[in-house]
CSV table of C-alpha atoms and ligand atoms in Angstrom, one decimal:
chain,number,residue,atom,x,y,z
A,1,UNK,CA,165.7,54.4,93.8
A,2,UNK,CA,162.0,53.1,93.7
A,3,UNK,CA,159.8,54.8,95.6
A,4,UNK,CA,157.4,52.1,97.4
A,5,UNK,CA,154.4,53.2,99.2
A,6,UNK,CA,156.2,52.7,102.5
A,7,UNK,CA,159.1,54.9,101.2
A,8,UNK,CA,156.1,57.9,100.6
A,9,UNK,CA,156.6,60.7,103.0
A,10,UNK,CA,154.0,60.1,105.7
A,11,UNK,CA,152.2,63.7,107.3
A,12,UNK,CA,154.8,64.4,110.5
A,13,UNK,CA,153.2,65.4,113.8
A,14,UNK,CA,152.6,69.1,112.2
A,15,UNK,CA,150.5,67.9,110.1
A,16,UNK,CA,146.8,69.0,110.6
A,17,UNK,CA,143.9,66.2,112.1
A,18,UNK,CA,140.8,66.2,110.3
A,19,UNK,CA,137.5,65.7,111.3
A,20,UNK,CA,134.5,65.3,109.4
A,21,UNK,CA,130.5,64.7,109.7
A,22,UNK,CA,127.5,64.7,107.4
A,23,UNK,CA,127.2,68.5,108.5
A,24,UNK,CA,128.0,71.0,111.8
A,25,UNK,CA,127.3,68.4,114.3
A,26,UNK,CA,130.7,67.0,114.3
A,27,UNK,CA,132.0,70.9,115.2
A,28,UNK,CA,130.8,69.2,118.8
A,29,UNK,CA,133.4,66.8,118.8
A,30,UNK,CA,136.0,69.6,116.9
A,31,UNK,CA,135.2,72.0,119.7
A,32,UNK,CA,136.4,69.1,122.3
A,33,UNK,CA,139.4,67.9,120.2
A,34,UNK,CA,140.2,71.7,119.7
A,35,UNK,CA,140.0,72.7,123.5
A,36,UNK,CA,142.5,69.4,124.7
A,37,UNK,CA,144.7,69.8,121.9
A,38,UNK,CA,144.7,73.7,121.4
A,39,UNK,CA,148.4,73.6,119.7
A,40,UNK,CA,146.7,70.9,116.8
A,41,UNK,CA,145.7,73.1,113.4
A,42,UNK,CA,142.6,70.6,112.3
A,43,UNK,CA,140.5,70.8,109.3
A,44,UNK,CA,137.1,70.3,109.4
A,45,UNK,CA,134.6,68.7,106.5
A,46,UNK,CA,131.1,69.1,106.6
A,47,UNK,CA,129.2,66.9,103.8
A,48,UNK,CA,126.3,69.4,103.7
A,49,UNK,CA,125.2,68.8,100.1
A,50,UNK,CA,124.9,65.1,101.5
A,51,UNK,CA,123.4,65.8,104.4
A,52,UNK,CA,121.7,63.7,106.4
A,53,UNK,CA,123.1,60.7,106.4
A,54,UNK,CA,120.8,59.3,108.9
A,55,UNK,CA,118.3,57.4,106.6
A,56,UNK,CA,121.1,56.1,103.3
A,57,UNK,CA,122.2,53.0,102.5
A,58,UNK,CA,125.3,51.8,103.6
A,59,UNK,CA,126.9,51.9,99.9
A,60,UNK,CA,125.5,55.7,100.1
A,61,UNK,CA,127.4,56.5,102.8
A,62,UNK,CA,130.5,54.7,102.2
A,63,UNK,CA,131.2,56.6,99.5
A,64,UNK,CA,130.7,59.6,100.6
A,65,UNK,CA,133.1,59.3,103.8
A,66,UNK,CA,135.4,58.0,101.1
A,67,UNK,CA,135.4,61.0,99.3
A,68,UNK,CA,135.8,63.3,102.2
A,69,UNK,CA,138.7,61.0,103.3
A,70,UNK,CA,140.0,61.3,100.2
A,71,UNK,CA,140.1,65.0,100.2
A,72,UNK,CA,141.7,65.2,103.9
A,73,UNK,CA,144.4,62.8,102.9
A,74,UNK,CA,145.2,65.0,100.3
A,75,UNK,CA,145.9,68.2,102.8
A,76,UNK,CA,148.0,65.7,104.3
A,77,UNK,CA,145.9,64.5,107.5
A,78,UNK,CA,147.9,63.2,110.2
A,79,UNK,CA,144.8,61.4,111.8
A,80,UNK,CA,141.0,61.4,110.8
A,81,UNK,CA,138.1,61.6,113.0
A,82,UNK,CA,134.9,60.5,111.9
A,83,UNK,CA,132.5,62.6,114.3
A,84,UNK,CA,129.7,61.4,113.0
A,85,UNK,CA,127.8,58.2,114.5
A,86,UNK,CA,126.0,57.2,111.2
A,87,UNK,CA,129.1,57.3,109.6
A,88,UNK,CA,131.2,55.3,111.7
A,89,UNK,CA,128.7,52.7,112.2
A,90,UNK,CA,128.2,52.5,108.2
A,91,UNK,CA,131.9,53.3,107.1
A,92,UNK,CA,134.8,53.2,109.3
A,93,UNK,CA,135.4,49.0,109.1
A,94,UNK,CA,135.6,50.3,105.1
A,95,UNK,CA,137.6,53.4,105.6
A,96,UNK,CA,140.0,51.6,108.0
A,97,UNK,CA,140.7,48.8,105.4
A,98,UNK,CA,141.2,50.7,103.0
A,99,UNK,CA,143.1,54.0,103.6
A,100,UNK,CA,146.5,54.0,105.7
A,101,UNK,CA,145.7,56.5,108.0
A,102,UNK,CA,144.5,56.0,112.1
A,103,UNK,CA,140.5,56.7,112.8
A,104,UNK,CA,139.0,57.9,115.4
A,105,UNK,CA,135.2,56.8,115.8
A,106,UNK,CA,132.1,57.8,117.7
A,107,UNK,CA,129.6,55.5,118.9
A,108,UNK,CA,126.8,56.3,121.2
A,109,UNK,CA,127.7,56.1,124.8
A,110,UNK,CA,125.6,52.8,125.7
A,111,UNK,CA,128.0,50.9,128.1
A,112,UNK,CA,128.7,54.3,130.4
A,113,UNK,CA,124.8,54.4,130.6
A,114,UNK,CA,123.9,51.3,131.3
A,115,UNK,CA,126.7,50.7,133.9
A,116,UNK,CA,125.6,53.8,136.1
A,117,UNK,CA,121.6,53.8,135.7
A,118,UNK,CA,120.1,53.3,139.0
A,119,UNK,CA,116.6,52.8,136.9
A,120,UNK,CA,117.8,49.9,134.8
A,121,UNK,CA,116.1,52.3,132.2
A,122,UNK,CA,118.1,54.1,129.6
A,123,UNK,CA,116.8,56.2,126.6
A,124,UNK,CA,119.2,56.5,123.3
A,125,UNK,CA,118.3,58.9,120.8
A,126,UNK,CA,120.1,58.5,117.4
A,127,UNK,CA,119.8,58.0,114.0
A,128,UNK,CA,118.3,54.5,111.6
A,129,UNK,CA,121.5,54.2,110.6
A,130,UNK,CA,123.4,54.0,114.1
A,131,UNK,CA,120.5,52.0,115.6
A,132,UNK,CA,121.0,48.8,112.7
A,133,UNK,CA,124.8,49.6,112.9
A,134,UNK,CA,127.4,46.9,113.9
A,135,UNK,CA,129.2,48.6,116.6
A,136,UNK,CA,126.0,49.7,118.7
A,137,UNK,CA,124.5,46.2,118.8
A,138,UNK,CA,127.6,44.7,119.5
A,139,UNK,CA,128.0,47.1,122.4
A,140,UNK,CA,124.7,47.1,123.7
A,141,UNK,CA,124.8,43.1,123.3
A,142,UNK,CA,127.8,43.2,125.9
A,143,UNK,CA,127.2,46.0,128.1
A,144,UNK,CA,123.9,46.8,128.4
A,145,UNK,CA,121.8,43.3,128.6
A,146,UNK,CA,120.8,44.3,132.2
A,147,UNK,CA,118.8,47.1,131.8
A,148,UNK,CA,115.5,47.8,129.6
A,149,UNK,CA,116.7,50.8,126.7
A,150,UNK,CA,114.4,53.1,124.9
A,151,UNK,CA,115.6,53.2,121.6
A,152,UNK,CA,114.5,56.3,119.2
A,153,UNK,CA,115.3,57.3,116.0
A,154,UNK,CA,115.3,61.4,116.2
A,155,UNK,CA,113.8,62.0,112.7
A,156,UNK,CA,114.0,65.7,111.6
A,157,UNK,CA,116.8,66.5,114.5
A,158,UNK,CA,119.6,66.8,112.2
A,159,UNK,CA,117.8,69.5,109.7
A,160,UNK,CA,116.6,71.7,113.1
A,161,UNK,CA,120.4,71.7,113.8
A,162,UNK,CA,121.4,72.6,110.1
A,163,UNK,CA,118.9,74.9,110.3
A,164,UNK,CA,119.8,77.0,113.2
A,165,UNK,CA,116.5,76.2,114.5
A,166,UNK,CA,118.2,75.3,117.6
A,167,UNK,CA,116.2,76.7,121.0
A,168,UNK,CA,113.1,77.5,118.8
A,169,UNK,CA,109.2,76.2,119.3
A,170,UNK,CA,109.8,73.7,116.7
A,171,UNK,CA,112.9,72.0,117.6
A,172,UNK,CA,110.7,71.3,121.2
A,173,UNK,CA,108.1,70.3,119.7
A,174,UNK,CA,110.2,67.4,118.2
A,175,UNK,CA,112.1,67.1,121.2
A,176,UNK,CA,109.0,66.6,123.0
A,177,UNK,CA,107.4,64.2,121.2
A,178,UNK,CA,110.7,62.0,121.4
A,179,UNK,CA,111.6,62.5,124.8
A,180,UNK,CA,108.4,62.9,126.7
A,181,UNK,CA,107.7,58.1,126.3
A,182,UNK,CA,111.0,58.0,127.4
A,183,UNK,CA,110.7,60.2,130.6
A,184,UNK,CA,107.4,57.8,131.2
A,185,UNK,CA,109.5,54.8,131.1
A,186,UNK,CA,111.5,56.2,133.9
A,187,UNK,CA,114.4,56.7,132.4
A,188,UNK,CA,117.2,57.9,134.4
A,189,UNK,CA,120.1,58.4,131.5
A,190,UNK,CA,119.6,59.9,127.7
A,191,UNK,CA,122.8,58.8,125.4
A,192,UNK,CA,122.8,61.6,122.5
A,193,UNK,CA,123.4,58.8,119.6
A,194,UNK,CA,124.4,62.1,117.2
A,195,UNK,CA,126.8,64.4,117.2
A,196,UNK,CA,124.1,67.2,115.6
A,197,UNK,CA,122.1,66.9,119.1
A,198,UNK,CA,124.9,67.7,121.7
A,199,UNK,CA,124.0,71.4,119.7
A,200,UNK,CA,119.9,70.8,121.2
A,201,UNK,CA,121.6,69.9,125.0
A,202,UNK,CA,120.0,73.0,126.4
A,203,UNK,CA,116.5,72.2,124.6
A,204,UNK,CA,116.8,69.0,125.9
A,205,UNK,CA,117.6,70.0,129.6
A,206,UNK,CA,114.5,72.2,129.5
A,207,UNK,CA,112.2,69.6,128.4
A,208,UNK,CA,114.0,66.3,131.2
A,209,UNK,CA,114.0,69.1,134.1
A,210,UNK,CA,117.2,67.1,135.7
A,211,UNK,CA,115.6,63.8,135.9
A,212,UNK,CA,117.7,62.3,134.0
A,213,UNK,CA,121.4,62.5,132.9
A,214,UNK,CA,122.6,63.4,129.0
A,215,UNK,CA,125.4,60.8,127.7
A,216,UNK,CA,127.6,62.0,125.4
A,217,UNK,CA,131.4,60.6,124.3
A,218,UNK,CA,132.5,63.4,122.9
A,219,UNK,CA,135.5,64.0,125.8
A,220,UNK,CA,136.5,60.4,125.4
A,221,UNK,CA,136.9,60.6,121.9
A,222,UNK,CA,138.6,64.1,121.9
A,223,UNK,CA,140.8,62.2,124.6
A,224,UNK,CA,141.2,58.9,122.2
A,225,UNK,CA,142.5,61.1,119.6
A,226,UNK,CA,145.0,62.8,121.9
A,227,UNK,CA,146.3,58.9,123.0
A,228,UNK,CA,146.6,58.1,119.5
A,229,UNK,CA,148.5,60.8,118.3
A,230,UNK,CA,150.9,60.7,121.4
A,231,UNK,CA,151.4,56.8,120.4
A,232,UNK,CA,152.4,57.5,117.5
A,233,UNK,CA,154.6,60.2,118.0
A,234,UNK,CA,152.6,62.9,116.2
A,235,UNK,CA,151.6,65.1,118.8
A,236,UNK,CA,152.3,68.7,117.6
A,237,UNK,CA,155.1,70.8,119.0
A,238,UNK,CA,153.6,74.0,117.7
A,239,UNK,CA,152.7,76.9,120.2
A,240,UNK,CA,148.3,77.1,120.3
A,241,UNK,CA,149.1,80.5,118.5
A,242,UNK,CA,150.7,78.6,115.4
A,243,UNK,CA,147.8,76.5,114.7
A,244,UNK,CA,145.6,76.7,111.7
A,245,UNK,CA,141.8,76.0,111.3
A,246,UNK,CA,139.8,75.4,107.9
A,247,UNK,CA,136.5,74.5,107.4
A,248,UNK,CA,134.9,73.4,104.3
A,249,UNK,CA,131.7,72.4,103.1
A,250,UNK,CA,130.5,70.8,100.1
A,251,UNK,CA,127.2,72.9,100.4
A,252,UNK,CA,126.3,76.4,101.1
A,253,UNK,CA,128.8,77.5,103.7
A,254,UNK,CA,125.9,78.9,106.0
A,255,UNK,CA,125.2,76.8,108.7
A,256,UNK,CA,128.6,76.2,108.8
A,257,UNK,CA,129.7,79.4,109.4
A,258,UNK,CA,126.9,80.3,111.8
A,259,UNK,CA,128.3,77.5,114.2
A,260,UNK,CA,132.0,77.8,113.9
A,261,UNK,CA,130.8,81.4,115.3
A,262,UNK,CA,128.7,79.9,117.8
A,263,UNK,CA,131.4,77.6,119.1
A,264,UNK,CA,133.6,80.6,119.6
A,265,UNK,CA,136.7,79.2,117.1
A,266,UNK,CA,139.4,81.9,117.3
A,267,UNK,CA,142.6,81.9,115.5
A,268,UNK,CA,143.4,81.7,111.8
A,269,UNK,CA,140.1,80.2,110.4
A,270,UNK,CA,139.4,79.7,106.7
A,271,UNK,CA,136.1,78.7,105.4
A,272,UNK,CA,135.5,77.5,102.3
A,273,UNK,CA,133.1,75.7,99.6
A,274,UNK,CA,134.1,73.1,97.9
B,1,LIG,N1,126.0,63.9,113.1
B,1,LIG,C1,125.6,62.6,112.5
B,1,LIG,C2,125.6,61.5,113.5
B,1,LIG,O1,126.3,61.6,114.5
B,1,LIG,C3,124.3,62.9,111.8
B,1,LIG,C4,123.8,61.8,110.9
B,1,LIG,C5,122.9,62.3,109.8
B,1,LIG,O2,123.4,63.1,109.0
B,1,LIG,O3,121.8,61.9,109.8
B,1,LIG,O4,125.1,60.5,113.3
């Protein structure tokens, strides 16, 4: 018999869900995914020799969510999350043309914002690269033509996170100087446009003072991979004890360590360069 490509084994529902970003700040969305599917072993990719992504050329970053896509199909993937904004404004139409596999995508939380603000001012922090994307202008074009939005790129956030500079003088210094117009435009919601800044949430609270609310979709997209998985039958049947976590990095494994201790991941977990 032939073996066609629709013949090929496909990963079963104990297969692992990976989840990558240009660094640690998709271990945000992980720690979500992780906590509403505690039974799912995931593998998580951070591109830190590649890091940021923020400021590339489409082409750029294309190919580099290829090759991490590449690389989780080949432990056999079950579903892939791309928690990374940048990326999935500059890659996933790509990435869902051209591997067979389900995505899951982020994209800044505009239309939640805009529908709830009581101001008809909304701030979104995020990165060059999610500001010109596709998705975001598409959504903002629909959701959010009623209200007046602050749009900031949040140069240098990314490499505070990487860092660990999180919580320090520095990273509110940058903070600050983002924030602080936005707070005088009397805005009343800030969407977090990047997956790196959920980790400066506390810096940021310190610096808004509750006057405003922090917008971030990283439930809903935990919650969208959990829907997608139960569509399609691949929900595991594993016990939480059974699962499996790996994390790898194309860089020094660091920062990525430092966080997966920070987020508190317990279990079997494997780090590893690659
Ligand atoms: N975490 C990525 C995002 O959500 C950071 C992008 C970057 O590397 O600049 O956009």
């Amino acid at each position: 018999m032939t073996t066609t490509p629709a013949s090929i084994a496909q990963p079963g529902r104990n297969a692992p869900i990976g989840i990558f970003d240009s660094g640690v700040g998709g271990l945000s969305i992980w720690r979500e995914v992780s906590s509403l599917l505690p039974s799912e072993s995931i593998i998580y990719f951070a591109d830190s020799a590649n890091c940021p992504y923020g400021q590339r050329e489409q082409t750029e970053v294309q190919a580099f969510s290829e090759r991490i896509v590449r690389f989780l199909l080949e432990k056999k993937c079950k579903l892939i999350v791309v928690a990374c904004n940048t990326a999935t404004a500059m890659a996933i139409d790509h990435l869902r043309r051209n591997y067979p596999v389900s995505f899951v995508g982020i994209e800044p939380g505009v239309k939640p914002a805009a529908l709830e603000s009581r101001t008809g001012v909304i701030g979104i922090l995020a990165t060059a690269g999610t500001l010109k994307g596709r998705i975001f202008n598409e959504t903002k074009a629909r959701f959010a033509s009623h209200v007046k939005i602050q749009m900031t790129e949040g140069t240098g956030l990314v490499e505070i996170v990487e860092q660990g500079k999180i919580g320090t003088p520095e990273a509110e210094i940058l903070l600050r100087r983002y924030i602080e117009p936005m707070l005088a435009a009397n805005i009343d919601k800030l969407v977090l446009g990047c997956t790196h800044y959920s980790f400066l949430a506390d810096d940021i609270r310190k610096i808004t003072q509750g006057r405003v609310a922090l917008v971030e979709p990283n439930l809903a997209v935990a919650q969208r991979t959990k829907s997608l998985l139960n569509e399609r039958e691949l929900l595991r049947d594993g016990t939480p004890e059974s699962q499996r976590y790996e994390f790898y990095s194309s860089g020094p494994i660091d920062s990525l360590s430092e966080m997966v201790r920070r987020i508190g991941a317990i279990g079997t977990v494997e780090m590893l360069q690659v």
